Coordinates of C-alpha atoms and ligand atoms in Angstrom, one line a residue:
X11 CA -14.2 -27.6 25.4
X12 CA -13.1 -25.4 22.4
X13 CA -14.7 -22.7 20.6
X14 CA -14.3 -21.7 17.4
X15 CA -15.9 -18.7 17.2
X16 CA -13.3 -16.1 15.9
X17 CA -11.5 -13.6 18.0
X18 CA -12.1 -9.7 17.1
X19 CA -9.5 -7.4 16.3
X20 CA -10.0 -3.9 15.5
X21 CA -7.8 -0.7 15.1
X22 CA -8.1 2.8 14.0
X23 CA -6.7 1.3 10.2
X24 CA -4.3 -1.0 9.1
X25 CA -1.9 -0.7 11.5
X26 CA -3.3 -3.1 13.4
X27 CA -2.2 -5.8 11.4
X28 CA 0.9 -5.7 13.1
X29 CA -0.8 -7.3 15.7
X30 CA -2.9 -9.6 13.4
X31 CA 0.6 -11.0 12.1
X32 CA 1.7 -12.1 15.4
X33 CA -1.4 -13.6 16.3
X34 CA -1.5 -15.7 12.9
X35 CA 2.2 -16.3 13.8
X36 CA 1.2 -17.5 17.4
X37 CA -2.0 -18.9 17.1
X38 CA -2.4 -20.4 13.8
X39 CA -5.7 -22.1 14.6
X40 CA -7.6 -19.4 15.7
X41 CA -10.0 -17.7 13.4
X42 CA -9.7 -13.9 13.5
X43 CA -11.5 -10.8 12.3
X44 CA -10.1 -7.5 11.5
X45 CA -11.7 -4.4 11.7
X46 CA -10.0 -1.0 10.5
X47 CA -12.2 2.0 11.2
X48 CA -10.1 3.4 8.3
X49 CA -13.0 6.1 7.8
X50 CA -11.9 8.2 11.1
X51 CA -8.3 7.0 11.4
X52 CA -6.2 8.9 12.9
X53 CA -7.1 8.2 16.2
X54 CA -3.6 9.2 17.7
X55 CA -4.6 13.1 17.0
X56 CA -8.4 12.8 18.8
X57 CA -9.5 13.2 21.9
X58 CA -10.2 10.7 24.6
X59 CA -13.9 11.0 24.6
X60 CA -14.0 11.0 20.6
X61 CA -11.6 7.6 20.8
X62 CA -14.3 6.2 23.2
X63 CA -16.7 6.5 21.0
X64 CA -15.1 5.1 18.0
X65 CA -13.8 2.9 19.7
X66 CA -16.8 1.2 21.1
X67 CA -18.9 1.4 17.7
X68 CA -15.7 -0.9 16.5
X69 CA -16.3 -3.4 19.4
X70 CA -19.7 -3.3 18.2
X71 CA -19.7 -4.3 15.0
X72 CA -17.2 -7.0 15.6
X73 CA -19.9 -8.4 18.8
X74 CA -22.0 -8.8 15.3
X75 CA -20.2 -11.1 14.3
X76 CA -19.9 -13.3 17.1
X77 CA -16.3 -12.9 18.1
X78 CA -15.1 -14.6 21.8
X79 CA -12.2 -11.8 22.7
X80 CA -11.9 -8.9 21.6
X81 CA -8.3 -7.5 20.8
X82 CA -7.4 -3.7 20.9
X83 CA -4.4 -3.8 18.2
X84 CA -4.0 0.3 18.8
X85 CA -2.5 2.0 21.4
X86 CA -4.3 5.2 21.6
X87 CA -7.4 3.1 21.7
X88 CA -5.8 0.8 24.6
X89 CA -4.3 4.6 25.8
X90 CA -8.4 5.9 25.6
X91 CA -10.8 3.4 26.0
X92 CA -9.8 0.1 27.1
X93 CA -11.7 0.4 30.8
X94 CA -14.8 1.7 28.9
X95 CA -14.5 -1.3 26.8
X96 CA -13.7 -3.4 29.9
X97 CA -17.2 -2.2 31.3
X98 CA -19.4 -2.5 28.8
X99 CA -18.6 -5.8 27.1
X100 CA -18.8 -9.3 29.0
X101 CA -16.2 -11.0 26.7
X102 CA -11.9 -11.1 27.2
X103 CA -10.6 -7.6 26.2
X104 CA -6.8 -7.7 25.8
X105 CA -5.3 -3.7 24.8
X106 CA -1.3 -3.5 23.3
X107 CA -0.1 -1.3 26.4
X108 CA -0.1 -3.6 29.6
X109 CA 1.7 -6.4 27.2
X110 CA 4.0 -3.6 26.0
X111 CA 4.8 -2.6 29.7
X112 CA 5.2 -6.0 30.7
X113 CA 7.6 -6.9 27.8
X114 CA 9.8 -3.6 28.7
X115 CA 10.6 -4.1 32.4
X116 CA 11.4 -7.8 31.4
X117 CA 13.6 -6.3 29.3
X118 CA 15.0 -3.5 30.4
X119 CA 18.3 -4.1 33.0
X120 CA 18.2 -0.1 34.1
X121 CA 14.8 0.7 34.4
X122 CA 15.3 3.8 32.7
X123 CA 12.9 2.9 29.4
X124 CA 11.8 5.2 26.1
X125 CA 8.3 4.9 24.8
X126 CA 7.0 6.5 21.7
X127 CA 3.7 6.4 20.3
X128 CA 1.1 8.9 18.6
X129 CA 0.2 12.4 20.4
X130 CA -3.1 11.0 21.8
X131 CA -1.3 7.8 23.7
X132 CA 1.6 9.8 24.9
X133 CA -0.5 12.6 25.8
X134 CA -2.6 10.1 28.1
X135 CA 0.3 9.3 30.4
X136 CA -0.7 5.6 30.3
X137 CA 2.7 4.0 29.3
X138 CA 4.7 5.5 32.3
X139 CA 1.7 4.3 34.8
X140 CA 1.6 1.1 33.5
X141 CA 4.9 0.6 33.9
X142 CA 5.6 2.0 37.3
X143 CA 2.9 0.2 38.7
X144 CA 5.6 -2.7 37.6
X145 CA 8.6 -1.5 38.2
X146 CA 8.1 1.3 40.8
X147 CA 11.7 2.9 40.3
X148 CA 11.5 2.7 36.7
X149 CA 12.4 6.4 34.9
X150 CA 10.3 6.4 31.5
X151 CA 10.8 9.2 28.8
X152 CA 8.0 10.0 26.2
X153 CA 8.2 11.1 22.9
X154 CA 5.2 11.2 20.0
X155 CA 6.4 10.6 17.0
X156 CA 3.7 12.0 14.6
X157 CA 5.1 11.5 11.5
X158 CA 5.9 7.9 11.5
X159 CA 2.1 6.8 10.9
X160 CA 2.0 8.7 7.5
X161 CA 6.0 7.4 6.8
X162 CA 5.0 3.6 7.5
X163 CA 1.4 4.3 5.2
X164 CA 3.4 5.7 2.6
X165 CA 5.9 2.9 2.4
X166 CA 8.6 5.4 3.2
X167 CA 10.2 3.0 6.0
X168 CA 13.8 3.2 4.4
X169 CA 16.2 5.7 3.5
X170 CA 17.3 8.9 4.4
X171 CA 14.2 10.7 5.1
X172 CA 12.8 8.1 7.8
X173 CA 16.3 8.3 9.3
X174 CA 16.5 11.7 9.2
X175 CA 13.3 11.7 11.6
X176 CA 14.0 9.2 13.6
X177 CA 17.6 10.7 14.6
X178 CA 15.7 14.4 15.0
X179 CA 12.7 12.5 17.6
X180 CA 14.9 10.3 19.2
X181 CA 18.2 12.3 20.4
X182 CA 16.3 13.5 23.7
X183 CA 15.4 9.6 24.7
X184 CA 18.5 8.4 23.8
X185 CA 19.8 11.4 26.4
X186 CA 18.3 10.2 29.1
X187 CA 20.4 6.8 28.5
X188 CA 17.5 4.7 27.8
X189 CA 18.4 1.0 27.5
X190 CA 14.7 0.0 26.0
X191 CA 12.3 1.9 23.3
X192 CA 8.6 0.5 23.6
X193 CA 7.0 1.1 20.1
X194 CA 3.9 2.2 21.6
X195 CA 2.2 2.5 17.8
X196 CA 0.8 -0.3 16.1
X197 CA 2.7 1.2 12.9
X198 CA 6.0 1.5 14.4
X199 CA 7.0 -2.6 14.2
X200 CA 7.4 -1.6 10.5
X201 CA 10.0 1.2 11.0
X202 CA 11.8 -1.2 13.7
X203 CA 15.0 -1.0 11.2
X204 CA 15.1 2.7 10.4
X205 CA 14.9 3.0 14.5
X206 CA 17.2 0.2 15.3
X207 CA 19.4 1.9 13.8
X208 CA 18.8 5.4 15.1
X209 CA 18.9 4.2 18.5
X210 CA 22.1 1.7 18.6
X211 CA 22.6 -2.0 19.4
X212 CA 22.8 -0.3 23.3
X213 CA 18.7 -0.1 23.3
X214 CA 16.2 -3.0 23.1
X215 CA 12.9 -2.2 20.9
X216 CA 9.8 -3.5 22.5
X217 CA 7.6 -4.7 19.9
X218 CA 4.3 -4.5 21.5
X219 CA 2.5 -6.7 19.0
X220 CA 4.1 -9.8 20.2
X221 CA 4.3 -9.1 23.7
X222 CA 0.0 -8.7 22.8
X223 CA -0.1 -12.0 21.2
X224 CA 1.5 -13.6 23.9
X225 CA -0.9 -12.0 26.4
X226 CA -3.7 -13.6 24.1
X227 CA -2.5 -16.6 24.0
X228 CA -2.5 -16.7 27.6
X229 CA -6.0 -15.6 28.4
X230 CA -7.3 -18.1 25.7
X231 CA -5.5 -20.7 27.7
X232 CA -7.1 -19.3 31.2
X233 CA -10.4 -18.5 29.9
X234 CA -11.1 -22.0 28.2
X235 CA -11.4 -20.1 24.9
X236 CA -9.0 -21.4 22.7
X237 CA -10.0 -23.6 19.0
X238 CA -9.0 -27.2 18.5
X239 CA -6.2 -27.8 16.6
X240 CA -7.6 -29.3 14.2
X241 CA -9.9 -26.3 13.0
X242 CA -9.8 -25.0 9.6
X243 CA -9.8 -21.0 10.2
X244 CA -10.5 -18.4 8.5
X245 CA -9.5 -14.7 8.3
X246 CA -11.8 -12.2 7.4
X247 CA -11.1 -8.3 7.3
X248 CA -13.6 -5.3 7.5
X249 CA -13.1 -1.4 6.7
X250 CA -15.1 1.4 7.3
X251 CA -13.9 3.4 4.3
X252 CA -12.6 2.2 0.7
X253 CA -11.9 -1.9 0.8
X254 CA -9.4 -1.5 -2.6
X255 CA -7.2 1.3 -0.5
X256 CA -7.3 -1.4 2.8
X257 CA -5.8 -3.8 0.5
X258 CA -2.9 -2.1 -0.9
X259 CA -1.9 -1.1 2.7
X260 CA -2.5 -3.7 4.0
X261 CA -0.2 -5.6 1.6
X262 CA 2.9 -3.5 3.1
X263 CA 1.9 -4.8 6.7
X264 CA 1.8 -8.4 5.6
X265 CA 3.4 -8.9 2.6
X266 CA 0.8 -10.7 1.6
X267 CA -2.7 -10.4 -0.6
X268 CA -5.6 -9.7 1.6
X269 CA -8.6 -11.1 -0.6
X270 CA -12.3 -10.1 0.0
X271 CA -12.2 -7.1 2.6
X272 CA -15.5 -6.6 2.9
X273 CA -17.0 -2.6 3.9
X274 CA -18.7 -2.3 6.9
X275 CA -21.0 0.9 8.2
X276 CA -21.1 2.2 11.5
Ligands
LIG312 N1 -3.2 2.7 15.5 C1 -2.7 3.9 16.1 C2 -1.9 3.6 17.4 O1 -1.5 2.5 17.6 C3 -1.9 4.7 15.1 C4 -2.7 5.3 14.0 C5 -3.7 6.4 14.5 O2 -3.3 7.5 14.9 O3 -4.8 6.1 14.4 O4 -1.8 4.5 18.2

């Protein structure tokens, strides 16, 4: 059997879409809706009971429309509220941080792995629990990196000032002799160059929007969810604040139009 119903996607904005692209990439038979509550983003700054909240009024407005899986494409949300979500809804809910875990102890040939990610997901202490419950003698060092989200929004992934930062939030993972970064942000893919750079060819970046389209891929498979082949999907993107400014960001994430984004009150 397949269904065709589409598969929800939702994150505190467009960063998200990081996620999106990989699962276009992956799955391009699947129809998907986006959500970006880009009215209350940042999440990364709020608490955990505030992220619950928002983050459930997302998953309900994408039940609405009928979606089979739900797909939490932000971290702090996955860092917050992903067993809420995993309670309350009887549909497949895939978060970014167990792929993002998974991906860096595959990787990683030291165990002794970098993650960075907004204040809230850092702050939650999710990343090095996920992964030691892995990799038991894994060693993982933390840093939040604030002022990448309003770098990668801005467009500023390039140049000077992005490397400037990177160097100045990096230097105390890179001494601890790190030999993987997870990009624990759903904005950070984007700035994968600027850090690339700022960490060496010594360090592996985890991009945790693949390792999450994988993990989707796989539950489809195991859950009897996936579309036919043969489907025509669509794509279909909501916002909770100004559709025009969705669309011009969301041009930088994937290089690419996004026609009718369509406003959407909680
Ligand atoms: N989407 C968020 C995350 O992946 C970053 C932006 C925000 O702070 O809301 O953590």
């Amino acid at each position: 059997v397949a269904d065709h119903s589409p598969i929800g996607i939702f994150d505190s904005g467009v960063g998200g879409l990081t996620v999106f692209r990989e699962l276009t990439r992956l799955l391009p038979h699947e129809s998907l809706v986006y959500l970006g509550d880009t009215a209350r983003v940042p999440y990364g700054s709020k608490s955990p009971d505030t992220v619950i909240r928002y983050a459930s009024a997302c998953a309900e407005i994408l039940l609405q429309r009928q979606v089979k899986m739900l797909v939490v494409a932000c971290n702090t949300a996955s860092a917050h509220a992903l067993e809420a979500l995993w309670d309350r809804l009887d549909i497949p809910v895939v978060g970014v941080i167990e792929p993002g875990a998974q991906a860096a102890v595959r990787q990683s040939t030291t165990g002794r792995i970098g993650v960075i990610g907004t204040v809230g997901t850092i702050g939650s202490g999710v990343y090095p629990q996920t992964i030691r419950t892995l990799l038991a003698e894994a060693e993982v060092f933390c840093k939040a990196c604030p002022l990448f989200v309003p770098l990668v929004e801005e467009g500023w992934t390039e140049g000077p000032v992005p490397q400037a930062i990177a160097a100045r939030y990096l230097e105390e993972l890179l001494a601890e002799q790190i030999d993987t970064l997870v990009l624990g942000c759903t904005h950070y893919p984007l700035l994968s160059e600027t850090i690339g750079a700022a960490v060496g060819a010594g360090v592996a970046l985890v991009d945790s929007a693949e390792a999450t389209a994988l993990v989707v891929q796989q539950t489809l498979d195991a859950t009897d969810l996936g579309a036919d082949s043969d489907q025509l999907p669509f794509h279909q993107f909501l916002a909770s604040d100004s559709p025009q400014n969705f669309a011009v960001v969301a041009k930088r994430f994937l290089g690419y139009d996004v026609a009718d984004v369509e406003w959407v009150d909680f």
